Coordinates of C-alpha atoms in Angstrom, one line a residue:
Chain A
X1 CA 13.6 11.5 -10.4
X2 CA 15.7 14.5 -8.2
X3 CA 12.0 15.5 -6.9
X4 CA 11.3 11.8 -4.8
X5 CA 11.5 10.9 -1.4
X6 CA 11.3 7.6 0.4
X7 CA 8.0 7.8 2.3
X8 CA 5.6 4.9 3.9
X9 CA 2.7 4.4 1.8
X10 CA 0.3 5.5 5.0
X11 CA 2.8 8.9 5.2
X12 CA 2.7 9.7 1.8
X13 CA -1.5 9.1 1.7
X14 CA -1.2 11.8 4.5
X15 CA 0.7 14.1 3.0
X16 CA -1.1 14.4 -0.3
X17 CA -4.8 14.9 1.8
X18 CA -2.7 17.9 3.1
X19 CA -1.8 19.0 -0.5
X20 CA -5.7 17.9 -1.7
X21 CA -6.7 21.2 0.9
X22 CA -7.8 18.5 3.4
X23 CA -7.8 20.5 6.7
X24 CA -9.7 18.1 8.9
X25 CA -9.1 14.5 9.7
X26 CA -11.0 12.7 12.7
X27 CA -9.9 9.4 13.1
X28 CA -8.7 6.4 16.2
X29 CA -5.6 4.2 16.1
X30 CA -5.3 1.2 14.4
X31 CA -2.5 -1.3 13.1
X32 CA -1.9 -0.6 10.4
X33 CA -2.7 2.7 9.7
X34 CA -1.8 4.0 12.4
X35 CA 0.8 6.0 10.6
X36 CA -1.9 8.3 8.5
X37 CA -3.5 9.6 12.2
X38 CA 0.2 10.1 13.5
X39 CA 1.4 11.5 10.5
X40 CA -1.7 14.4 10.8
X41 CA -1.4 14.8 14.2
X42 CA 1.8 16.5 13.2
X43 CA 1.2 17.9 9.9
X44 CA -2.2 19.4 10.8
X45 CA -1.1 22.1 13.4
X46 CA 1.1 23.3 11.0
X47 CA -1.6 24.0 8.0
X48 CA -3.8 25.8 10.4
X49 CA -5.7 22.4 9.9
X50 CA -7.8 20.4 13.2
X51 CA -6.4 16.9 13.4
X52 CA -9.0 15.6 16.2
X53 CA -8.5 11.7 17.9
X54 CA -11.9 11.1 18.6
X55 CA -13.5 8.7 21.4
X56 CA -14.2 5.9 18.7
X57 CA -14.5 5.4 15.0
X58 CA -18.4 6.0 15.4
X59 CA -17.4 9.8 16.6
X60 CA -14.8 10.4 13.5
X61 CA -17.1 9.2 11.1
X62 CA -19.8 11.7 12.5
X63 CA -17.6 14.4 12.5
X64 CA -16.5 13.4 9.3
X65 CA -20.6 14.3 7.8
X66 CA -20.4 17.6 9.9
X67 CA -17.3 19.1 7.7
X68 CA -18.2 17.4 4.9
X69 CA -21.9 19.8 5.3
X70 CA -20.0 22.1 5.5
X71 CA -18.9 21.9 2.1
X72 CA -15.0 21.2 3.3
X73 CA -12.7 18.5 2.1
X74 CA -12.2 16.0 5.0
X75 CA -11.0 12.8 5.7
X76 CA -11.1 10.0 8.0
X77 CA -8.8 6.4 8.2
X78 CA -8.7 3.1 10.0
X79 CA -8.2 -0.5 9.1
X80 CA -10.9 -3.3 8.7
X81 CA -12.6 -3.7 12.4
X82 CA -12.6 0.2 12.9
X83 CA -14.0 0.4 9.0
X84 CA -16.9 -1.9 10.1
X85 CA -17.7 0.4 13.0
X86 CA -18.1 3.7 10.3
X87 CA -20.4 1.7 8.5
X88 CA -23.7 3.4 9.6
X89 CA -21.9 6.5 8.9
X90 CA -21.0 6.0 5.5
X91 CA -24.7 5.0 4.7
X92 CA -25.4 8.5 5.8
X93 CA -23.3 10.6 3.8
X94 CA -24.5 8.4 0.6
X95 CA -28.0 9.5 1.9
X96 CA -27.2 12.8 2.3
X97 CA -24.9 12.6 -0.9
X98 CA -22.2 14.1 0.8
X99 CA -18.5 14.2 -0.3
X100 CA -16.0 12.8 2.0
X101 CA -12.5 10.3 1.8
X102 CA -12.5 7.2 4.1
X103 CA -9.3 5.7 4.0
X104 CA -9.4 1.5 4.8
X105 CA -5.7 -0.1 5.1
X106 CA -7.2 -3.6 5.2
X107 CA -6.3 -6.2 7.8
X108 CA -7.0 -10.0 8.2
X109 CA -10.5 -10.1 9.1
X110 CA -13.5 -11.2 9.7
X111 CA -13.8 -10.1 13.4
X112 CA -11.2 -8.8 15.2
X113 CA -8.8 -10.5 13.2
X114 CA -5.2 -10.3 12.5
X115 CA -3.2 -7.1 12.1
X116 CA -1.4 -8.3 8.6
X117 CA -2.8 -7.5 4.9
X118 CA -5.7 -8.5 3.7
X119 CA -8.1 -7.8 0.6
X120 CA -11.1 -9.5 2.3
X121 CA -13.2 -6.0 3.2
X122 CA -13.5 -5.9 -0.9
X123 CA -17.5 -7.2 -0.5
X124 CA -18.0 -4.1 2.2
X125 CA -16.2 -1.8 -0.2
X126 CA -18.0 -2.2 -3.4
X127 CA -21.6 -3.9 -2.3
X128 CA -22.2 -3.7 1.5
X129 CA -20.8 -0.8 2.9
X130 CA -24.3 0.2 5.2
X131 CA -27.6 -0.1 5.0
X132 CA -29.6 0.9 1.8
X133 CA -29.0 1.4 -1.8
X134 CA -26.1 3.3 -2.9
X135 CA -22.2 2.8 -4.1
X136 CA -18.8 4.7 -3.0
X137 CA -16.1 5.4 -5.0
X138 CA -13.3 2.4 -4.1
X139 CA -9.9 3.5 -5.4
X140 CA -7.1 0.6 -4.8
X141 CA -3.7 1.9 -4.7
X142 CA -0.8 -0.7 -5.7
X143 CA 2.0 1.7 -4.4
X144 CA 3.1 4.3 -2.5
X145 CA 3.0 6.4 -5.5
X146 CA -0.7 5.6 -5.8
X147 CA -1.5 5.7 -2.4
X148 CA -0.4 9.8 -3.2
X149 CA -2.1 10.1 -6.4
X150 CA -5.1 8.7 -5.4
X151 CA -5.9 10.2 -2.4
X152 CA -5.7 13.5 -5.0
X153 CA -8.1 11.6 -7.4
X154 CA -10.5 10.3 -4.5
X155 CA -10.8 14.2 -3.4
X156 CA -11.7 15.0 -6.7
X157 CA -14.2 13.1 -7.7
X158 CA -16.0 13.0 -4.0
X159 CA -16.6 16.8 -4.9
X160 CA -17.6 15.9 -8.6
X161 CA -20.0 13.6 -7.7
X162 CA -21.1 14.6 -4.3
X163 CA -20.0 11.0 -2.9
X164 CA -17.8 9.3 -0.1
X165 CA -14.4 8.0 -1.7
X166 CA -12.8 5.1 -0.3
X167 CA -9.4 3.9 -0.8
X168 CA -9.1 0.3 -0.3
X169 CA -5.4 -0.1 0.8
X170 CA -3.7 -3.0 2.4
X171 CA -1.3 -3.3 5.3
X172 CA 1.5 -3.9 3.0
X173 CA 1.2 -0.7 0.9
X174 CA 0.3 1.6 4.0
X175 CA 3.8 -0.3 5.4
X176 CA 5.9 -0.3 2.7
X177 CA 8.3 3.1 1.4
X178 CA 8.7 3.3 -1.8
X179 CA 10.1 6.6 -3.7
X180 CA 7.5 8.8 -4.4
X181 CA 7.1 12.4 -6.1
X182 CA 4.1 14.8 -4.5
X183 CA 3.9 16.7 -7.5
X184 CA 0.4 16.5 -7.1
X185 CA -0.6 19.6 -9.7
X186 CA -3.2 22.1 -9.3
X187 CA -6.4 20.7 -6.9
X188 CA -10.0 21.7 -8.9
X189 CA -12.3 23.3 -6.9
X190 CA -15.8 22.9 -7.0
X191 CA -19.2 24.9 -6.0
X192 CA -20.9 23.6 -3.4
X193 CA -24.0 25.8 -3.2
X194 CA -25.7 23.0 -1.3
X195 CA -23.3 23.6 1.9
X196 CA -24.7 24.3 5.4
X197 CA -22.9 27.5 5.5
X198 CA -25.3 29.7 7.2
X199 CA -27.0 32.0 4.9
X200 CA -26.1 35.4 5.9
X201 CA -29.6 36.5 5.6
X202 CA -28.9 36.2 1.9
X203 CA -30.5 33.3 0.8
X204 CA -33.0 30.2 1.8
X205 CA -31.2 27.8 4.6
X206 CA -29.7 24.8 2.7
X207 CA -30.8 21.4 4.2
X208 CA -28.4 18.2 4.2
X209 CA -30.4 15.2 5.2
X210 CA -31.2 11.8 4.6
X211 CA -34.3 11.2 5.7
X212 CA -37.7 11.7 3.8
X213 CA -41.4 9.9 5.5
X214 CA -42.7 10.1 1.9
X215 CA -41.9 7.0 -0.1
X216 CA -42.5 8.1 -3.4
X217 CA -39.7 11.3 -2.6
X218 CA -37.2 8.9 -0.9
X219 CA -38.1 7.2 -4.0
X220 CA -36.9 9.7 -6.4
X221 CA -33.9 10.7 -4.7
X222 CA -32.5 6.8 -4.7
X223 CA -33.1 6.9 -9.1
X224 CA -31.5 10.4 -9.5
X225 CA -28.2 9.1 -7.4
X226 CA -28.3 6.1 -9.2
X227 CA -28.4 8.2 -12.4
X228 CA -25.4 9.6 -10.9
X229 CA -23.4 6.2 -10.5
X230 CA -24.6 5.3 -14.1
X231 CA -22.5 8.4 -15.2
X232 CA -19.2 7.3 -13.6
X233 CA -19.9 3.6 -14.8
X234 CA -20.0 5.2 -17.8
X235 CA -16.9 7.6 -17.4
X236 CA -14.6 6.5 -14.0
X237 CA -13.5 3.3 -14.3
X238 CA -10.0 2.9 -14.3
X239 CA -7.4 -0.1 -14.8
X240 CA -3.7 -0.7 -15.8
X241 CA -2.9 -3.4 -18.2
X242 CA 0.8 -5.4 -18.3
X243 CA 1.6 -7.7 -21.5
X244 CA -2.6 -8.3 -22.0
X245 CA -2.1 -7.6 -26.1
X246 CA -1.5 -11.2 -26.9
X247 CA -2.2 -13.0 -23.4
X248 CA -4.0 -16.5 -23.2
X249 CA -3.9 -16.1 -19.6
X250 CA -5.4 -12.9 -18.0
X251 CA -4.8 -11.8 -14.4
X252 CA -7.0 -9.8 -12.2
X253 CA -5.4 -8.4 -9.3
X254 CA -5.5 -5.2 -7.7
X255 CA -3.1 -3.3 -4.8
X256 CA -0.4 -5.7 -3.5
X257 CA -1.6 -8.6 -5.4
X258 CA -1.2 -7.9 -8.5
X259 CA 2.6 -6.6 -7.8
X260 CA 2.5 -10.2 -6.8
X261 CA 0.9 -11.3 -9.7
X262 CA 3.6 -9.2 -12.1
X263 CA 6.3 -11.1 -11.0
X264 CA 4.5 -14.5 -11.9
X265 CA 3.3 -12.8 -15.1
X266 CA 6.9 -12.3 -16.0
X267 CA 8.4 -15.8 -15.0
X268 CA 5.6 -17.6 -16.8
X269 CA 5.9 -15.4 -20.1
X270 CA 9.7 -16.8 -19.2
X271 CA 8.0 -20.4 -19.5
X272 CA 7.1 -19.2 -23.3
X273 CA 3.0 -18.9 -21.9
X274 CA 1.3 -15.7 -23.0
X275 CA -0.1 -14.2 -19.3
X276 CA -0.5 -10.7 -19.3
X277 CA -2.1 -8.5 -16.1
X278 CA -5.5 -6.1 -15.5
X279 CA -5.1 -4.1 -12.8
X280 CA -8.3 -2.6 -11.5
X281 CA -7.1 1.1 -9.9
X282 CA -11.0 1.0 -9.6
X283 CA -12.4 -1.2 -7.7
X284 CA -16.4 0.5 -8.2
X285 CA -16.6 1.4 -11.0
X286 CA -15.6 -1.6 -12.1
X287 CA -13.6 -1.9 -15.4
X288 CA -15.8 -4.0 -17.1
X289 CA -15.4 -3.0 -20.6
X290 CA -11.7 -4.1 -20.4
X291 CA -12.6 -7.4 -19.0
X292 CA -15.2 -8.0 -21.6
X293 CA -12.4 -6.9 -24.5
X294 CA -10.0 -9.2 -23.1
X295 CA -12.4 -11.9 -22.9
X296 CA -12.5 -12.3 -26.5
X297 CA -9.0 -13.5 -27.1
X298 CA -8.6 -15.0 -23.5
X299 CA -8.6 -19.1 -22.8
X300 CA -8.9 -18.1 -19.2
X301 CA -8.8 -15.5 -16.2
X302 CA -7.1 -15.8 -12.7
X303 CA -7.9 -13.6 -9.6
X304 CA -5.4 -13.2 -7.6
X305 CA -6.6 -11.7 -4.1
X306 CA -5.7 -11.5 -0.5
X307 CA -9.6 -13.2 0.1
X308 CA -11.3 -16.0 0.1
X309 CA -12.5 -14.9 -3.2
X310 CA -14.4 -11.6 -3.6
X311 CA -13.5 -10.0 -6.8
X312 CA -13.5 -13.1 -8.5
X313 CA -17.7 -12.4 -8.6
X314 CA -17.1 -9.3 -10.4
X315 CA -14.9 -11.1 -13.4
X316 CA -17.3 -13.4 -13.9
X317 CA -20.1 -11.2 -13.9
X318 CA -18.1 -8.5 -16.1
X319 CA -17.2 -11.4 -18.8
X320 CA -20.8 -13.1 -18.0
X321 CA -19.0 -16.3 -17.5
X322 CA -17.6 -16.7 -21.0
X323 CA -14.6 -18.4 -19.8
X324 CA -13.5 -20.2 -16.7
X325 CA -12.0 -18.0 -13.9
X326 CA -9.8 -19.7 -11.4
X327 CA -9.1 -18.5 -8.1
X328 CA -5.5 -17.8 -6.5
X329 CA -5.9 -16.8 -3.0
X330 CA -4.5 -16.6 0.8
X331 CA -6.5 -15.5 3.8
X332 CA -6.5 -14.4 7.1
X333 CA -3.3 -12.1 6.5
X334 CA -1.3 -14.3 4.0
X335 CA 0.1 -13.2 0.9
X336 CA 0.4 -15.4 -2.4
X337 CA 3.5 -15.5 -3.5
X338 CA 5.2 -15.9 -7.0
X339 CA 4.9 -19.2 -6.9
X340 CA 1.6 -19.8 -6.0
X341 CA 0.6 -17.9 -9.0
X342 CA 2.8 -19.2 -11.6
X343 CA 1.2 -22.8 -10.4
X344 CA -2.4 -21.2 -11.4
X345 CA -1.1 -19.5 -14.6
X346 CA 0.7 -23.2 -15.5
X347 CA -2.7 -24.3 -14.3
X348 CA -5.3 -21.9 -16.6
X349 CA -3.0 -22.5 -19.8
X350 CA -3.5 -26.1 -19.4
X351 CA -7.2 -26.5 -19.2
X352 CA -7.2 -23.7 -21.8
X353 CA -11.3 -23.0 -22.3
X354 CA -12.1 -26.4 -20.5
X355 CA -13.7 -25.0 -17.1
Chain B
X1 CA 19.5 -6.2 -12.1
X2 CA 17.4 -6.9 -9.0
X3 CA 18.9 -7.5 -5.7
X4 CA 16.6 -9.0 -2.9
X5 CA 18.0 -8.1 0.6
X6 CA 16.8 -9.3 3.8
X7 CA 17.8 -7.7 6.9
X8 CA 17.0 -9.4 10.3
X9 CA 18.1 -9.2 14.2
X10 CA 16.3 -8.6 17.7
X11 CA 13.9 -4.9 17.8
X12 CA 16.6 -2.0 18.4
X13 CA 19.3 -3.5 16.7
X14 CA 18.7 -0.9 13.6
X15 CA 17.5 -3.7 11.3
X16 CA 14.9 -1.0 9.7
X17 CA 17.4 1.9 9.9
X18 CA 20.0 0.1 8.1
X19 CA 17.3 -1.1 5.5
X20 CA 16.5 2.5 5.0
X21 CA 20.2 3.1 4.3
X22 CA 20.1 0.9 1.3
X23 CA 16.2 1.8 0.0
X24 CA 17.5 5.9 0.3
X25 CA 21.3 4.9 -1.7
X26 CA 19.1 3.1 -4.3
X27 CA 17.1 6.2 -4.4
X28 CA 20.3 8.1 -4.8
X29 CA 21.3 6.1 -8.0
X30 CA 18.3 6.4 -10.1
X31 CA 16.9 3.0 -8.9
X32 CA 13.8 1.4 -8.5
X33 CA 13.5 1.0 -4.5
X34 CA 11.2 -1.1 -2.1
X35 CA 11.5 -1.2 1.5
X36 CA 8.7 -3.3 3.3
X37 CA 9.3 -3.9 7.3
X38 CA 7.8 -6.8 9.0
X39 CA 4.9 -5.1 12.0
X40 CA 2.7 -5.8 14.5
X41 CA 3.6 -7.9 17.9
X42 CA 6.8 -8.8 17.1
X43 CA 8.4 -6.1 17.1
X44 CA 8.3 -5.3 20.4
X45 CA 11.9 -7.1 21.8
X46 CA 11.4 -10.3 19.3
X47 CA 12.5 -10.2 16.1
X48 CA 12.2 -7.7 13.1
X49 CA 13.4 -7.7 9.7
X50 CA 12.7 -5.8 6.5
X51 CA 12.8 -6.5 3.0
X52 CA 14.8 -4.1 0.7
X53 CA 14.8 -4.5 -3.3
X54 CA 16.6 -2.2 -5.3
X55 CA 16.5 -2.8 -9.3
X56 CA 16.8 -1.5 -12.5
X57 CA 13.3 -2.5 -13.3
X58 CA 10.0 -1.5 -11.9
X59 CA 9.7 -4.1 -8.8
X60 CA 6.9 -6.4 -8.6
X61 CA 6.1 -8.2 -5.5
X62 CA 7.7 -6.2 -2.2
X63 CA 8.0 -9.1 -0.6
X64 CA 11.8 -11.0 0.3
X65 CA 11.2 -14.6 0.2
X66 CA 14.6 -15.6 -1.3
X67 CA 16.7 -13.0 -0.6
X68 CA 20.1 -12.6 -2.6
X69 CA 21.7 -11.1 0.5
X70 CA 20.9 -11.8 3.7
X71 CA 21.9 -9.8 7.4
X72 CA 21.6 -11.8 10.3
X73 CA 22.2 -9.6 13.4
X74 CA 20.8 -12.5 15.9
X75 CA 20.6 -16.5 15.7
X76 CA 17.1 -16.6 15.4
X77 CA 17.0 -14.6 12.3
X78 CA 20.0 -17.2 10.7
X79 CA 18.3 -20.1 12.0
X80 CA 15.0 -18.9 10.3
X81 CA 16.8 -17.2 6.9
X82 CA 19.7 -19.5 5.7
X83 CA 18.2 -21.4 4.2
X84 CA 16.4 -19.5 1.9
X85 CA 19.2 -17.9 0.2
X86 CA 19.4 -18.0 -3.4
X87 CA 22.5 -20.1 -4.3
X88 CA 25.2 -18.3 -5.1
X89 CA 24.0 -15.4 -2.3
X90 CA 25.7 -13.8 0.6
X91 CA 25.0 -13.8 3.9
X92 CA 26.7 -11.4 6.5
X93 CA 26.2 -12.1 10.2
X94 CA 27.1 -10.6 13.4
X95 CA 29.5 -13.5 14.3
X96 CA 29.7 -11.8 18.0
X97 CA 26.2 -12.7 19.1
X98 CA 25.9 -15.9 17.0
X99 CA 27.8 -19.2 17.9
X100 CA 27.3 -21.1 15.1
X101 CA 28.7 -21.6 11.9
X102 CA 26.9 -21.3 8.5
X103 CA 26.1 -24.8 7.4
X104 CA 24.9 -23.9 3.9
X105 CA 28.2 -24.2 1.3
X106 CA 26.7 -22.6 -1.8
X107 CA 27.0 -19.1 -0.7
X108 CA 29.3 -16.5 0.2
X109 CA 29.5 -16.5 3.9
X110 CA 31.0 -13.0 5.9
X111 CA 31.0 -13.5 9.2
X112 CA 31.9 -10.4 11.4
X113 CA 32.1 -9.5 15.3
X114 CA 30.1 -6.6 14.7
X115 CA 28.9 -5.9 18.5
X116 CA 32.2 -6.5 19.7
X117 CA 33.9 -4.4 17.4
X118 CA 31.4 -1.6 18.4
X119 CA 32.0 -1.8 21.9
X120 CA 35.4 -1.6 21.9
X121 CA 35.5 1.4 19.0
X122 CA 33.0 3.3 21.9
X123 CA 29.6 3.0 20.1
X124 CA 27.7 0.0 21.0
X125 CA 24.7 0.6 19.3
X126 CA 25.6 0.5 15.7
X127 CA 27.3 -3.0 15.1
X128 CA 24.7 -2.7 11.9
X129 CA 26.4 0.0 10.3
X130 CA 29.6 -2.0 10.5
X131 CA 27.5 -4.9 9.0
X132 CA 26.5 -2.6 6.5
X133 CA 29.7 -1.2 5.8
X134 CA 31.2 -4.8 4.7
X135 CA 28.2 -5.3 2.8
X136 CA 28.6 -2.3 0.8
X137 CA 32.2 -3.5 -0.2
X138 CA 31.1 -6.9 -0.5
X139 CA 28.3 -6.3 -2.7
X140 CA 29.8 -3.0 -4.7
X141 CA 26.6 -1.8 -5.2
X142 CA 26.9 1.3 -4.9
X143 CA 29.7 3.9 -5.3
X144 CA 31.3 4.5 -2.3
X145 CA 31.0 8.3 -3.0
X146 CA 27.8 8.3 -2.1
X147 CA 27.5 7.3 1.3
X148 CA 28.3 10.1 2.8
X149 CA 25.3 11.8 1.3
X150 CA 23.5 8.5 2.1
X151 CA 24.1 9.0 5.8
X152 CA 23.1 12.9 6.1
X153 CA 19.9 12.3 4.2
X154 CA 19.0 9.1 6.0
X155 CA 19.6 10.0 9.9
X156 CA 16.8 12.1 11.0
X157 CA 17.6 15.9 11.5
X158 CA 17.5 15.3 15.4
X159 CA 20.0 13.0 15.5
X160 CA 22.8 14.4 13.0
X161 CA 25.3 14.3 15.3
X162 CA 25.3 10.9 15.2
X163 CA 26.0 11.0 11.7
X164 CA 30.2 10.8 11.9
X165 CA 29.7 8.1 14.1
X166 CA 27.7 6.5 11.7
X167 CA 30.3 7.2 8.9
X168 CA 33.2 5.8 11.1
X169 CA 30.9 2.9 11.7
X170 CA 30.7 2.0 8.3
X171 CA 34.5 2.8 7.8
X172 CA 35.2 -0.2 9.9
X173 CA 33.0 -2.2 8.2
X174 CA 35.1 -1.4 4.5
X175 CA 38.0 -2.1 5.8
X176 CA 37.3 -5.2 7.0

């Protein structure tokens, strides 16, 4: 415990990209994530690193491909609106297959929106992020612990898998400090003989690109990356369980949520009813094995989210609809509280396996 | 244990400072500590508050909705908090700036006239540390040994000579 310090989820998030051997970060203001950007604009100078404000998201995200070509760990942030705008940019580095950490500390959307937290950019994350087919790496932090740790995970695995990481925050853990230990351990480096890093006269030039005029090469690239993303299915997903050994209620929650939801979990097991908690730390992959397990002894799930119900698609389809899931939501910048979600637990127990 | 504070007052009455106070003495003493500040719009001259839980367990929701302690450094932040209070909870107000008496009879009720008495001890700005200081004896929840320590770790390195003012502030506040 001597080794923590108090930080704001968004500071800490910065502070461990530093420690990851992130030395570039292009990114533009906005509430609330602000923080991460202001945090770097300090930190960066000092680590010989290039923190650069661009002119719009649309420029970060492009220089964001650039060092990633380069075969350098970078990073770029913003919240839901400014997210939206990096969209054609994140296609891009999929097509190129390009490893790279976009940071989301989600806001009430759709639209402009609201500046408080939301969940509701969990479609974009895991489905729709650009055009085309391909997945990122969506990592959900649930403190400011995590928003550390993960930041170190998302780096890793962008360079083991050649892919963009996102963490999929909200405005209440970028806010909030909690105490937090960087003790981050040793960062893995990786090869990347496919860098643009001029060739020295040594070797054939290396080529990052994402376009290809023959159809049956474009063709071959989409089933080898999709090999790829069958591998982490297979090997990444992650998840925390609370009290799920005997529970006839399950929870599904993830960042700020299912804090939420732990509190409820804990009054109701008060109430003598068996709820217990799955918290998704990944978002894609989802943990769909752990849903299917708990599925067997289950009566019923409940998905707590900051959405007008998003995840909620995912449980179904990860327990194929074996049991009824029921929905525990507020939008636009709301959070559920306690209450709300003891009131679905009470709700679940009592029509038991009756959907 | 779990203690929910809420602190609350106008922007620039140290609302998040003296949250920070409590979330870096929790830290101090081995707890579990959250400290979530309201943001956005109105923060800018309306009113701010932040939410501080320090417990012995690992903390759940972040989120204050009944607190077990609540500051109230204006009367808009007593108007909107009183009555949320847990029965059986404090509330400690700045009894200089608000003219009304707390209407609720199942808490523990500490006025004080913090902003006068830091205008006439010569350092206006921190009535919350005197707030704070009656909270800490109020409340015992922490050793009093520690806030000292508290203080130096807690005021930025810019401003540490403000941090015997700060003690003195909070001196005021015990001895009330």
């Amino acid at each position: 415990m001597g080794d923590k310090v108090l930080m704001k989820g968004n500071e800490a998030l910065a502070e461990a990209a530093i420690m990851a051997g992130c030395r570039h970060y292009f990114g533009y203001p906005i509430t609330p994530q602000t923080e991460v950007a202001a945090y770097l604009a300090k930190r960066m100078p000092l680590v010989d690193g290039t923190f650069l404000q661009a002119e719009s998201e649309i420029a970060a995200i492009n220089m964001v491909i650039g060092v990633a070509s380069a075969g350098k760990r970078v990073m770029t942030s913003s919240s839901s609106p400014g997210i939206s705008l990096k969209s054609e940019g994140l296609s891009y580095l999929a097509g190129c297959d390009l490893p790279a950490l976009v940071i989301n500390v989600q806001r009430g959307g759709p639209g402009l929106g609201g500046i408080q937290p939301s969940q509701s950019d969990y479609f974009h994350a895991t489905r729709g992020a650009g055009h085309g087919d391909f997945h990122m790496l969506v990592l959900a932090p649930a403190s400011v612990q995590e928003m550390a740790s993960l930041v170190f995970k998302g780096f890793d695995l962008a360079d083991k898998y050649r892919m963009t990481t996102m963490i999929l925050a909200d405005g209440t853990i970028g806010q909030m400090m909690e105490p937090v230990s960087l003790d981050m351990g040793e960062v893995k480096h990786y090869d990347k003989p496919w860098a643009v890093t001029g060739t020295k006269g040594e070797r054939t030039h290396n080529i990052v690109n994402s376009l290809s005029l023959l159809p049956e090469e474009l063709e071959q690239w989409n089933f080898k990356r999709y090999e790829r993303y069958a591998e982490i299915e297979k090997n990444e997903a992650l998840y925390e369980s609370f009290l799920t050994e005997d529970a006839d209620i399950v929870i599904v929650a993830f960042g700020v949520a299912a804090r939420v939801a732990r509190n409820a979990i804990v009054a109701a097991r008060a109430k003598g009813i068996k709820a217990g908690l799955i918290r998704p730390i990944t978002l894609w992959p989802f943990p769909k094995s752990a849903l299917k397990e708990a599925a067997k002894t289950a009566k019923a799930f409940v998905s707590v989210e900051l959405s007008m119900g998003q995840m909620i698609e995912d449980i179904e389809l990860a327990i194929r609809c074996t049991r009824p899931v029921l929905l525990c939501n507020r939008a636009g910048g709301m959070i559920p509280t306690p209450e709300e979600v003891l009131a679905k637990i009470e709700k679940a127990d009592r029509i038991g396996g009756e959907n | 244990m779990t203690t929910n504070i809420l602190i609350s007052g106008f922007g620039g009455q140290g609302v998040l400072f003296t949250g920070k106070f409590l979330a870096y003495e929790g830290l101090l003493e081995n707890k579990e500590v959250t400290w979530l500040p309201s943001y956005g719009p109105e923060m800018r001259g309306g009113t701010a508050n932040c939410a501080v839980i320090i417990s012995d367990e690992p903390i759940g929701s972040p989120l204050v909705t009944y607190p077990d302690v609540l500051i109230a450094m204006n009367l808009p932040s007593l108007d909107k908090f009183e009555k949320d209070i847990v029965p059986g909870g404090m509330v400690f107000y700045d009894s200089s700036l608000i003219d009304r008496k707390v209407t609720r009879s199942d808490i523990k009720v500490f006025p004080i006239p913090a902003t006068k008495m830091a205008s006439d001890a010569g350092f206006p700005t921190l009535a919350n540390m005197i707030v704070l200081g009656k909270l800490l004896k109020e409340t015992a929840m922490f050793p009093a040994e520690t806030i000292d320590k508290t203080i130096a770790k807690v005021v930025s390195a810019r401003k540490q000579n403000l941090v015997e003012l700060n003690k003195k502030a909070i001196q005021l506040g015990l001895e009330l």
